[in-house]
PDB file of C-alpha atoms in Angstrom:
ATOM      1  CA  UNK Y   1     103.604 127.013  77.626  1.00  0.00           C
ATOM      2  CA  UNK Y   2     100.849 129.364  75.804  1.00  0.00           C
ATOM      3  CA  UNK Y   3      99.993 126.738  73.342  1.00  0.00           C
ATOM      4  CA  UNK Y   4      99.905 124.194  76.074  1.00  0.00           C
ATOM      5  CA  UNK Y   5      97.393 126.180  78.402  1.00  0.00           C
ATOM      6  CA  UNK Y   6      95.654 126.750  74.934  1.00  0.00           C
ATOM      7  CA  UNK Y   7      94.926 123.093  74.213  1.00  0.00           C
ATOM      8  CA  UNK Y   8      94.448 122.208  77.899  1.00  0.00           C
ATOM      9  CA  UNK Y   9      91.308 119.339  77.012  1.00  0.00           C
ATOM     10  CA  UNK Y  10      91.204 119.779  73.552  1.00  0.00           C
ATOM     11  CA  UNK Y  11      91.453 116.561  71.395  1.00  0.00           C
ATOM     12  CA  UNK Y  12      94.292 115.070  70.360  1.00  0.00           C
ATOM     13  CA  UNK Y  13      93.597 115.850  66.697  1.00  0.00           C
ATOM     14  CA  UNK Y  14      92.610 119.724  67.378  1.00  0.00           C
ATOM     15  CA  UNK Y  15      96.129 119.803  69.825  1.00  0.00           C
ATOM     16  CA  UNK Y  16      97.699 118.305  66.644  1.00  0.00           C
ATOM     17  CA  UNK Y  17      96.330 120.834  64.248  1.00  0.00           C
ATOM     18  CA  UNK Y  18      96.776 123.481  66.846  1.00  0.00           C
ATOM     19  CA  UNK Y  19     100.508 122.775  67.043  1.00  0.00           C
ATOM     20  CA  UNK Y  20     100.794 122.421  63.644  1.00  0.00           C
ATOM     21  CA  UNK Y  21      99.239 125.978  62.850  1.00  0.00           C
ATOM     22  CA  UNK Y  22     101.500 127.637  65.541  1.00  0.00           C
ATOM     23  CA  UNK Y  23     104.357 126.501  63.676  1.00  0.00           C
ATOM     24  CA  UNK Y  24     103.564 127.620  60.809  1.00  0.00           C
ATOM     25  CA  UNK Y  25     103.341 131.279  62.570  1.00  0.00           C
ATOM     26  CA  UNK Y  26     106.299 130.788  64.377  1.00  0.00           C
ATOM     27  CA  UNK Y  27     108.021 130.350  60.815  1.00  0.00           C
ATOM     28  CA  UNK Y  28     106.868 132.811  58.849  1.00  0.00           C
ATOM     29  CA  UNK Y  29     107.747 135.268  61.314  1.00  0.00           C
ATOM     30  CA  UNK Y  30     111.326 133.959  61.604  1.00  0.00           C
ATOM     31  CA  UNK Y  31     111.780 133.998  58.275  1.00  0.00           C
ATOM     32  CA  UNK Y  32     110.623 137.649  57.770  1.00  0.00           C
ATOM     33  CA  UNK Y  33     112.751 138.512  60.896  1.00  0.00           C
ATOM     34  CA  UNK Y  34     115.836 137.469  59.369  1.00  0.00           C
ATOM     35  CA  UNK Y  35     114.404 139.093  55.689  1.00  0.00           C
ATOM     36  CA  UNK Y  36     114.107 142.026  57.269  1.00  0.00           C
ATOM     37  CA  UNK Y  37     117.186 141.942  59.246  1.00  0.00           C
ATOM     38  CA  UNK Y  38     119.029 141.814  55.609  1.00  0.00           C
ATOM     39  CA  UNK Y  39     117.412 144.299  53.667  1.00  0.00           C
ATOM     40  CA  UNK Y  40     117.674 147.992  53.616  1.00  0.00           C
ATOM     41  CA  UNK Y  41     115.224 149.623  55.571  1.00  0.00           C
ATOM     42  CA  UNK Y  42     114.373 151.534  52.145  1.00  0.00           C
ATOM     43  CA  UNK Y  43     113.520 147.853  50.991  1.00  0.00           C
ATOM     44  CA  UNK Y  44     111.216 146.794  53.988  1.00  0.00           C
ATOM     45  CA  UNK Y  45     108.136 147.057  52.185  1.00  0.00           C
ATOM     46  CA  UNK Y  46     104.872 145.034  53.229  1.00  0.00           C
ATOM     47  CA  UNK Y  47     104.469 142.359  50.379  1.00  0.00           C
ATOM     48  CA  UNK Y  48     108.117 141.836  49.074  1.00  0.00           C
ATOM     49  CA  UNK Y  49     109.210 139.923  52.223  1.00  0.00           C
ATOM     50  CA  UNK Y  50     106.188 138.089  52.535  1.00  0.00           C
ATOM     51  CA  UNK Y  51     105.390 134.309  51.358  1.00  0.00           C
ATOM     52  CA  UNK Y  52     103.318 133.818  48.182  1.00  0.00           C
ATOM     53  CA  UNK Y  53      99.710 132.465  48.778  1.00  0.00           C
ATOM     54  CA  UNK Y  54     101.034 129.158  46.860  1.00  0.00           C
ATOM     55  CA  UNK Y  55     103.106 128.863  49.345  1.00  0.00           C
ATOM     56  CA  UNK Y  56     101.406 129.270  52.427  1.00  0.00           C
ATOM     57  CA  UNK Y  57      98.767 126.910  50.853  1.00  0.00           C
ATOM     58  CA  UNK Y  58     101.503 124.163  50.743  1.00  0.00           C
ATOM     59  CA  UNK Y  59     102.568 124.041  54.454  1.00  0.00           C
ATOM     60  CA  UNK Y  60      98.993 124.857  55.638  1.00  0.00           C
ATOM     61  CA  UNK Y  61      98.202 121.667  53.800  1.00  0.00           C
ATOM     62  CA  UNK Y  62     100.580 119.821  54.952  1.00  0.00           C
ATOM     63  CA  UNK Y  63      99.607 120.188  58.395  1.00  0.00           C
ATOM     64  CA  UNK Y  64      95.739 120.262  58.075  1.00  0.00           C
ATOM     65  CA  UNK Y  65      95.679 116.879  55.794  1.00  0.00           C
ATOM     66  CA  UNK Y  66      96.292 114.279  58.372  1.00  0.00           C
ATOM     67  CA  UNK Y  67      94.555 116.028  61.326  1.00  0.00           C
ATOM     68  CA  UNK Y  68      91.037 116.097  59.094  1.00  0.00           C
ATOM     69  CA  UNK Y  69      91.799 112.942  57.645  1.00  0.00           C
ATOM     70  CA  UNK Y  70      92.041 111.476  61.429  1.00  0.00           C
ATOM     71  CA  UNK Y  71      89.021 113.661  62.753  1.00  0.00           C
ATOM     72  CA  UNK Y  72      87.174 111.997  60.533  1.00  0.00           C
ATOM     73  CA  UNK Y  73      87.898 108.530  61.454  1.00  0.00           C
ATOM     74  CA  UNK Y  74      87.393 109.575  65.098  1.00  0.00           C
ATOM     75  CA  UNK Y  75      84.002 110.867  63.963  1.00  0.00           C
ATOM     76  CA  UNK Y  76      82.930 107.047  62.291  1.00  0.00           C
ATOM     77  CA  UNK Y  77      84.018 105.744  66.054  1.00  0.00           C
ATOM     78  CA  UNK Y  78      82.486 108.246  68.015  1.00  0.00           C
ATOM     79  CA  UNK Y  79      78.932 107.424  65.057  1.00  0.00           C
ATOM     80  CA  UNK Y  80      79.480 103.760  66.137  1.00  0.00           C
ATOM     81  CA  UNK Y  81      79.640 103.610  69.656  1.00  0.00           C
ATOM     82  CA  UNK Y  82      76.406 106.167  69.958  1.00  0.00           C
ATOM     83  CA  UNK Y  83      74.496 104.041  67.393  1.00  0.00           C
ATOM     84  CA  UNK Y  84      75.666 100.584  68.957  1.00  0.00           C
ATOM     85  CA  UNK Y  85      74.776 102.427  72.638  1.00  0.00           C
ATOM     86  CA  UNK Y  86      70.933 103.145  70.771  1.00  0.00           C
ATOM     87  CA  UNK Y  87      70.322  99.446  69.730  1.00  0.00           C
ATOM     88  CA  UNK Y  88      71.649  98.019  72.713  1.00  0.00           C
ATOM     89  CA  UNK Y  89      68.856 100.468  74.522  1.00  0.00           C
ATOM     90  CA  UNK Y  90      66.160  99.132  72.235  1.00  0.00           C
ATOM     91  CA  UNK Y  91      66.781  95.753  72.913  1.00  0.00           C
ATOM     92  CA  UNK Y  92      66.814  96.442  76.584  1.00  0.00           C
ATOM     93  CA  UNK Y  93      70.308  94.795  77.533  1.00  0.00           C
ATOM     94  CA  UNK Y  94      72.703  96.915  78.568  1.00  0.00           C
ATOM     95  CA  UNK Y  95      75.576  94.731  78.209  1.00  0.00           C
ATOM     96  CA  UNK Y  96      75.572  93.109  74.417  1.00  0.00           C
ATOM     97  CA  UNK Y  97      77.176  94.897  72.298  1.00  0.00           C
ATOM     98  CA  UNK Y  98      78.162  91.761  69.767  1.00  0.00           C
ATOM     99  CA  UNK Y  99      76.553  91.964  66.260  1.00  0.00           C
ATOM    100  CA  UNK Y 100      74.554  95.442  66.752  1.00  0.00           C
ATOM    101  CA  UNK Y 101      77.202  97.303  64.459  1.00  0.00           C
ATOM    102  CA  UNK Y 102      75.611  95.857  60.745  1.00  0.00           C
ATOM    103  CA  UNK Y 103      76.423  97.988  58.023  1.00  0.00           C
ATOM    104  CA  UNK Y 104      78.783 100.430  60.020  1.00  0.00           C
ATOM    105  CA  UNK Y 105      81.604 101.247  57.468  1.00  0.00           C
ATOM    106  CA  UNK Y 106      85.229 100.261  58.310  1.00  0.00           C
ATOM    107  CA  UNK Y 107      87.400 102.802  59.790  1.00  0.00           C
ATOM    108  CA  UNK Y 108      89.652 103.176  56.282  1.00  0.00           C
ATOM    109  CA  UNK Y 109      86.178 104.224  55.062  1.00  0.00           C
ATOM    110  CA  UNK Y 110      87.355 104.928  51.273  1.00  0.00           C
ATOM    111  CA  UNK Y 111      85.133 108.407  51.523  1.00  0.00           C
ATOM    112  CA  UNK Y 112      87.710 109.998  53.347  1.00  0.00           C
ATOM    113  CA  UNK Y 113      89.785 110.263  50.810  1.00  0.00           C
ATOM    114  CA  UNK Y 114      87.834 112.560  49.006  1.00  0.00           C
ATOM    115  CA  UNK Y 115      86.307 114.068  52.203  1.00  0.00           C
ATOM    116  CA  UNK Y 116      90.084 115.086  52.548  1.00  0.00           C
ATOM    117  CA  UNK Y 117      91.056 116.411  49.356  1.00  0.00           C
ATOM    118  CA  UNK Y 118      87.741 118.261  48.968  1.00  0.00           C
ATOM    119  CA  UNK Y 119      88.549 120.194  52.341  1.00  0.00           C
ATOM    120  CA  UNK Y 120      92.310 120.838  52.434  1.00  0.00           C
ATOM    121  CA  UNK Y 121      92.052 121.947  48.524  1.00  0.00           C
ATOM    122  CA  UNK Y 122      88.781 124.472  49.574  1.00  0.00           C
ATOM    123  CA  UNK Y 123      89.986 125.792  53.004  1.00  0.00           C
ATOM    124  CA  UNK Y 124      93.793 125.399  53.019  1.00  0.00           C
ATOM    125  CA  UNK Y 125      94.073 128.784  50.925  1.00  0.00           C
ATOM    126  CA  UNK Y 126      91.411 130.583  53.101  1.00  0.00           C
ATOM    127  CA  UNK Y 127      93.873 129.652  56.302  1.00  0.00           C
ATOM    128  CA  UNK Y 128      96.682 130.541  54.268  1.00  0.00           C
ATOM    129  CA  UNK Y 129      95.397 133.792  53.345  1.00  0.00           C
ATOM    130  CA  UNK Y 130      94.294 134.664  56.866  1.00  0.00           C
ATOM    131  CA  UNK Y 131      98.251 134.060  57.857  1.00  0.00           C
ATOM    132  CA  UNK Y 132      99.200 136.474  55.470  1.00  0.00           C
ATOM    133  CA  UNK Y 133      96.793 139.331  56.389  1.00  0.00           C
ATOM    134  CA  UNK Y 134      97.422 138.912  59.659  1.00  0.00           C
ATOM    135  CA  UNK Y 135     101.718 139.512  59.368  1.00  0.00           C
ATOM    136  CA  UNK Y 136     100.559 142.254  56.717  1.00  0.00           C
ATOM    137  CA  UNK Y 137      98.641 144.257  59.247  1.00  0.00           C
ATOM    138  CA  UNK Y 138     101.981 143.793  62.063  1.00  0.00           C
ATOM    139  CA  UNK Y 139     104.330 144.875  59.006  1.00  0.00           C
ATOM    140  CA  UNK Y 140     101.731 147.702  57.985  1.00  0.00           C
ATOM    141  CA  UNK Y 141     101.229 149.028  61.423  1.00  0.00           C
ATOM    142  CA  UNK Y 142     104.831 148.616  62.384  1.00  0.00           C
ATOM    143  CA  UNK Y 143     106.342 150.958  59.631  1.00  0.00           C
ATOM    144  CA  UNK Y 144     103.053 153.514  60.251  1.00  0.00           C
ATOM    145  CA  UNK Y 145     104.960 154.021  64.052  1.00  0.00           C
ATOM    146  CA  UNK Y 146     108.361 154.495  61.936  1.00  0.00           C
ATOM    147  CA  UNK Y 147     109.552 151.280  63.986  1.00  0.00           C
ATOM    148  CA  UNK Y 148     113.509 150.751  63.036  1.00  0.00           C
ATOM    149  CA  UNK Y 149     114.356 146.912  61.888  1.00  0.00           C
ATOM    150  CA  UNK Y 150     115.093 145.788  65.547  1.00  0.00           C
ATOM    151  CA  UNK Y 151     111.566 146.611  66.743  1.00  0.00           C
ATOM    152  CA  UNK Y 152     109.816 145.333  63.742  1.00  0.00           C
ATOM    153  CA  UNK Y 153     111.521 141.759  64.416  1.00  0.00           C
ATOM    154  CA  UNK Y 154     110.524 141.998  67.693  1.00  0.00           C
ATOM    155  CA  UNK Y 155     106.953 142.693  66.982  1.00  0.00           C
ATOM    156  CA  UNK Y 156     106.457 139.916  64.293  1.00  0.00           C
ATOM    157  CA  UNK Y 157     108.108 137.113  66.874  1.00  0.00           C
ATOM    158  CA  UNK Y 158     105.396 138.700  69.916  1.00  0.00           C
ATOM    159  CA  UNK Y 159     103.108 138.561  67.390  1.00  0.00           C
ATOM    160  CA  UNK Y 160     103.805 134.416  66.671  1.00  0.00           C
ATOM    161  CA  UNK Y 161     104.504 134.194  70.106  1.00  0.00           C
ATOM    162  CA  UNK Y 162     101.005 135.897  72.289  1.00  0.00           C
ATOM    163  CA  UNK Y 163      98.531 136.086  69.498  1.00  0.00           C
ATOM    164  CA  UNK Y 164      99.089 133.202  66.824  1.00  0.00           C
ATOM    165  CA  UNK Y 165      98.554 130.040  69.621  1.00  0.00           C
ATOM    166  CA  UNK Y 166      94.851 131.406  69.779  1.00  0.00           C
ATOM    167  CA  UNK Y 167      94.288 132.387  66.076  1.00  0.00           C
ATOM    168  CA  UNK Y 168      95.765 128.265  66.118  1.00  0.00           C
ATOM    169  CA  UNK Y 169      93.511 126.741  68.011  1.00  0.00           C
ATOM    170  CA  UNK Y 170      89.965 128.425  66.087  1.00  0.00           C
ATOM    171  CA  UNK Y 171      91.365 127.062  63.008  1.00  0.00           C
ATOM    172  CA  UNK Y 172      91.895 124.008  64.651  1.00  0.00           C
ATOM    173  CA  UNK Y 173      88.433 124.025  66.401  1.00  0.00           C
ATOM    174  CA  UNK Y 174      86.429 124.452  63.029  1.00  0.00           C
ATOM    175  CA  UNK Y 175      88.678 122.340  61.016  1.00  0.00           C
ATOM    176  CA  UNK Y 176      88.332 119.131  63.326  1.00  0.00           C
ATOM    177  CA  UNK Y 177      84.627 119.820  64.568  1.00  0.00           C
ATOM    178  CA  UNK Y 178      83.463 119.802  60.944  1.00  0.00           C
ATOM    179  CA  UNK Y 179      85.647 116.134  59.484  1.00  0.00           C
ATOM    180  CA  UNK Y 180      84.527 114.776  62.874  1.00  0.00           C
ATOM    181  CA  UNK Y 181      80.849 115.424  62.546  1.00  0.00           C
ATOM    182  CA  UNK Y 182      81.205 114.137  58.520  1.00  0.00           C
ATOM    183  CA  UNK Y 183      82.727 111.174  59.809  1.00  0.00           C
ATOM    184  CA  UNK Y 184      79.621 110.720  62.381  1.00  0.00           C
ATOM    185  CA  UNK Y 185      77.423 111.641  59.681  1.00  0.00           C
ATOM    186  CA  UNK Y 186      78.994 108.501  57.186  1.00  0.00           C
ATOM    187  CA  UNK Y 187      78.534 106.280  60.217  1.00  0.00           C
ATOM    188  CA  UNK Y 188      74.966 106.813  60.313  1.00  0.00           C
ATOM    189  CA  UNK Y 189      74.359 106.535  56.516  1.00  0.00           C
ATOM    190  CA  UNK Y 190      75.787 103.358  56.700  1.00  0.00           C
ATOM    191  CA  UNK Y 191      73.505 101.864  59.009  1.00  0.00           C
ATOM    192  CA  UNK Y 192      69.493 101.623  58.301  1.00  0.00           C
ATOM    193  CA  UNK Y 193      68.491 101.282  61.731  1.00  0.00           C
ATOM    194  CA  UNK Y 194      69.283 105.129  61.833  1.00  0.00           C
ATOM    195  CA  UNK Y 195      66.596 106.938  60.939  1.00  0.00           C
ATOM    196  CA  UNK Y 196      66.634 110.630  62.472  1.00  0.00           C
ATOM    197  CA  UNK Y 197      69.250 112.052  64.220  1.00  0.00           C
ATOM    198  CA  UNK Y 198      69.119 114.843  67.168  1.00  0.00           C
ATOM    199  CA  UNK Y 199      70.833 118.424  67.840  1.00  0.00           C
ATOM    200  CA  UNK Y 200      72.226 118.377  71.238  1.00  0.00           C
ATOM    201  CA  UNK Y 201      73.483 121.578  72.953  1.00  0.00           C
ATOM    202  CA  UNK Y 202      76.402 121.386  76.194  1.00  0.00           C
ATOM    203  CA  UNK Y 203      73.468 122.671  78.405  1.00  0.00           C
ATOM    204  CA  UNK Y 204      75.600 125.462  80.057  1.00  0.00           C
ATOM    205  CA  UNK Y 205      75.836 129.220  80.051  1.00  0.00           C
ATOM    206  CA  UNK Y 206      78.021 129.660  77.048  1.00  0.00           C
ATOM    207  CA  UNK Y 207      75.321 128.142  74.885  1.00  0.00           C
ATOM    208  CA  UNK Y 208      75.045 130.494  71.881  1.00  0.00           C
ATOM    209  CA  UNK Y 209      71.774 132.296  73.580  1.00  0.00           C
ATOM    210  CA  UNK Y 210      70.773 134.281  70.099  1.00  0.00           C
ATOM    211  CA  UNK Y 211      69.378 138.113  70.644  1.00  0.00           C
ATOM    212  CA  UNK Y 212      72.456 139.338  68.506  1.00  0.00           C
ATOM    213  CA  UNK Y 213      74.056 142.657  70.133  1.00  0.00           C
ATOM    214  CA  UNK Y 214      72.945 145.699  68.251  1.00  0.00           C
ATOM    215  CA  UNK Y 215      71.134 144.242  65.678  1.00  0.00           C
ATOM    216  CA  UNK Y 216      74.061 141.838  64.526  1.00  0.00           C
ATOM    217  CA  UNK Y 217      73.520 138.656  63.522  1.00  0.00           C
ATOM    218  CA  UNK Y 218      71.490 136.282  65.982  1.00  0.00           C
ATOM    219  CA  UNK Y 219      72.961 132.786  66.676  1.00  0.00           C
ATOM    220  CA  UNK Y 220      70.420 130.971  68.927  1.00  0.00           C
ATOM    221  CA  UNK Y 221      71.626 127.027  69.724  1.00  0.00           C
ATOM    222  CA  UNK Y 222      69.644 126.475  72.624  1.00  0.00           C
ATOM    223  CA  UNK Y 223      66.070 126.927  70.682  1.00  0.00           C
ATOM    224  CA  UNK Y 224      68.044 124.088  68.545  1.00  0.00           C
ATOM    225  CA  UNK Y 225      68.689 121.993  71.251  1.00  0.00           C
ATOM    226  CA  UNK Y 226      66.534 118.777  70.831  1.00  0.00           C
ATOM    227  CA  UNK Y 227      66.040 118.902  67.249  1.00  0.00           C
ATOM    228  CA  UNK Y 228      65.477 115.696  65.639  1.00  0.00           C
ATOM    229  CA  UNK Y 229      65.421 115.561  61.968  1.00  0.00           C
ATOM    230  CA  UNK Y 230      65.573 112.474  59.135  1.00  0.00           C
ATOM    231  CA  UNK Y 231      69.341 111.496  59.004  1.00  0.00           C
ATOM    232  CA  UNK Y 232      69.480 113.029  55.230  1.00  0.00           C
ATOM    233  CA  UNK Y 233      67.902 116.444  55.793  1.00  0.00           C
ATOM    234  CA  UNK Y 234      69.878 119.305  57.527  1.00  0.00           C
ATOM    235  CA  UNK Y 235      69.300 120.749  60.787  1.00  0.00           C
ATOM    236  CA  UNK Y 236      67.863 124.048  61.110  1.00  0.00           C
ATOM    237  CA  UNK Y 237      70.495 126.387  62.986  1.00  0.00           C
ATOM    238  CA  UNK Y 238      69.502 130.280  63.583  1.00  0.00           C
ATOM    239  CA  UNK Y 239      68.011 129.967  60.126  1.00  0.00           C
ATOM    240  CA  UNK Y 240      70.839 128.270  58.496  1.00  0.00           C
ATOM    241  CA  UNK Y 241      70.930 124.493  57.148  1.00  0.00           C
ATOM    242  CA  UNK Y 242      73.359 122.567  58.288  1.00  0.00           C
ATOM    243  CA  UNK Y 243      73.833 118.533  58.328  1.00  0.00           C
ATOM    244  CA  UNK Y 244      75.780 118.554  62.124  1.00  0.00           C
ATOM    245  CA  UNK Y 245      77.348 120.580  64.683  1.00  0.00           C
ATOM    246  CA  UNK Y 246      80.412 122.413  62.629  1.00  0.00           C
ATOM    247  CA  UNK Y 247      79.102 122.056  59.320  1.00  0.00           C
ATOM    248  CA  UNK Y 248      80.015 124.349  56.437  1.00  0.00           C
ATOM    249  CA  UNK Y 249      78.817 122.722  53.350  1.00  0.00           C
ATOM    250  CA  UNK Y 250      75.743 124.390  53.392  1.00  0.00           C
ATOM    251  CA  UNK Y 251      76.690 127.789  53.389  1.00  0.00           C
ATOM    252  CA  UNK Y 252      76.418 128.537  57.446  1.00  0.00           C
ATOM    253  CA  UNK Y 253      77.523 131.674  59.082  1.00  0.00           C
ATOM    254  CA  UNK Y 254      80.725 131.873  60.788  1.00  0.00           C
ATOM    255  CA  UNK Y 255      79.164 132.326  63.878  1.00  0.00           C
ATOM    256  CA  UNK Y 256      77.033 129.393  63.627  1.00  0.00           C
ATOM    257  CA  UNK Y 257      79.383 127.261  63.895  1.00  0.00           C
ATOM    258  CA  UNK Y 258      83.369 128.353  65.213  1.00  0.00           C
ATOM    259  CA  UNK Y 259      84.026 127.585  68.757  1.00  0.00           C
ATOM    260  CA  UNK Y 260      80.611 124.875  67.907  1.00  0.00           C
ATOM    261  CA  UNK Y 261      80.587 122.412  71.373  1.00  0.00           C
ATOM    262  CA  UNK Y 262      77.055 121.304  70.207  1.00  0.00           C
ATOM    263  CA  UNK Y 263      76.696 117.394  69.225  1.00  0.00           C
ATOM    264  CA  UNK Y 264      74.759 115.291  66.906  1.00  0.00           C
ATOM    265  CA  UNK Y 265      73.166 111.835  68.330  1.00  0.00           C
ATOM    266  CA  UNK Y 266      71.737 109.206  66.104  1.00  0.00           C
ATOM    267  CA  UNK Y 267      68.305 107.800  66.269  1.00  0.00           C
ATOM    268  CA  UNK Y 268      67.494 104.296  66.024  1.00  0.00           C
ATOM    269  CA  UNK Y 269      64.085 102.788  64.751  1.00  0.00           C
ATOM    270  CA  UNK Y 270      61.829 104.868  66.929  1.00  0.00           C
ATOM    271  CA  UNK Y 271      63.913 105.521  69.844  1.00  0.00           C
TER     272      UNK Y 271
END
């Protein structure tokens, strides 16, 4: 029920991921539950129970690999239908579609393959990590209480239970956002009647604003809003270079891009 109301309108592939991830917490804290239920509690220590890093590498991999690889096939549909919806706008007819696709790459685009393996092998530890600080800090605070074996299960199952679904779905979130907007991004390169493309905010109040609180870091999408830059060149985001919305090849900030709702719209000829 939590991870349901947590992926209420999400996309399929984030609700995917987002399931995916919550099972892997749901897991690992069953199988140190029943670790810890079988050891002394001289033995309970914080890293001998826990999985390896190779290990939590493996399953996060095993979930992420076919919810980026899809993202980014969504993203070459989604780059498609915006740059077919462009054409069709410069030709004045709103109906015609047929024939205004040329060049668009097929959706088994064979750059997915490495767009895949490039991600999974760079952020699959990083997620995998994360897992394992975040049971090390339950195990760490647990014994610093004195908690006896019972309430240390308890508090690692709550913990998969009430906080994982959320940690879940912001993995999810910046996993999808950023194969979706690649696969956007190979749409347009494909096609030569794109020629800039445009940063577009969700035009609400939870638009990152910028003025950072107490001299923290300043993440300002609306001044971005409207931004149109050559197809090839990055946007300019609070500073940072990125190519679209969710983009982290370029070295962005963390909060420049998690929780992202912004989107990227082609431009055609002179549109």
């Amino acid at each position: 029920e939590i991870w349901k109301r947590a992926t209420h309108g999400e996309s399929a592939p984030v609700s995917a991921l987002t399931l995916g991830m919550r099972q892997i917490y749901l897991t690992v804290a069953q199988d140190l539950a029943d670790k810890i239920g079988t050891a002394p509690p001289t033995e309970v220590t914080l890293d001998h129970h826990l999985p390896t890093a190779h290990e939590l590498r493996l399953m996060v991999a095993g979930v992420l690999t076919p919810q980026v690889s899809a993202a980014y096939h969504d993203g070459i549909e989604v780059g498609t239908r915006q740059i077919g919806s462009q054409v069709t706008k410069a030709l004045g007819d709103p109906e015609d579609l047929t024939g205004l696709e040329p060049g668009i790459p097929p959706i088994f685009d064979p750059n997915v393959a490495e767009f895949v393996r490039s991600q999974v092998a760079l952020y699959a530890p990083m997620i995998g990590q994360d897992i394992i600080d975040a049971f090390r800090e339950q195990l760490a605070e647990g014994l610093a209480l004195g908690e006896d074996i019972t309430t240390l299960q308890n508090r690692l199952m709550q913990f998969a239970d009430l906080q994982a679904p959320a940690r879940a779905l912001r993995v999810a979130r910046v996993e999808i956002a950023d194969a979706q907007g690649a696969g956007s991004m190979a749409a347009y390169n494909a096609n030569d009647q794109v020629q800039q493309k445009k940063w577009v905010t969700a035009h609400d109040s939870h638009v990152r604003p910028g003025g950072g609180p107490r001299g923290g870091p300043v993440f300002d999408h609306r001044a971005a809003d409207g931004q149109i830059v050559p197809k090839n060149q990055p946007f300019i985001v609070s500073g940072e270079r990125v190519m679209y919305p969710g983009d982290r090849s370029m070295g962005a900030s963390l909060g420049n891009f998690i929780n992202d709702r912004c989107q990227m719209v082609p431009i055609v000829g002179g549109l």
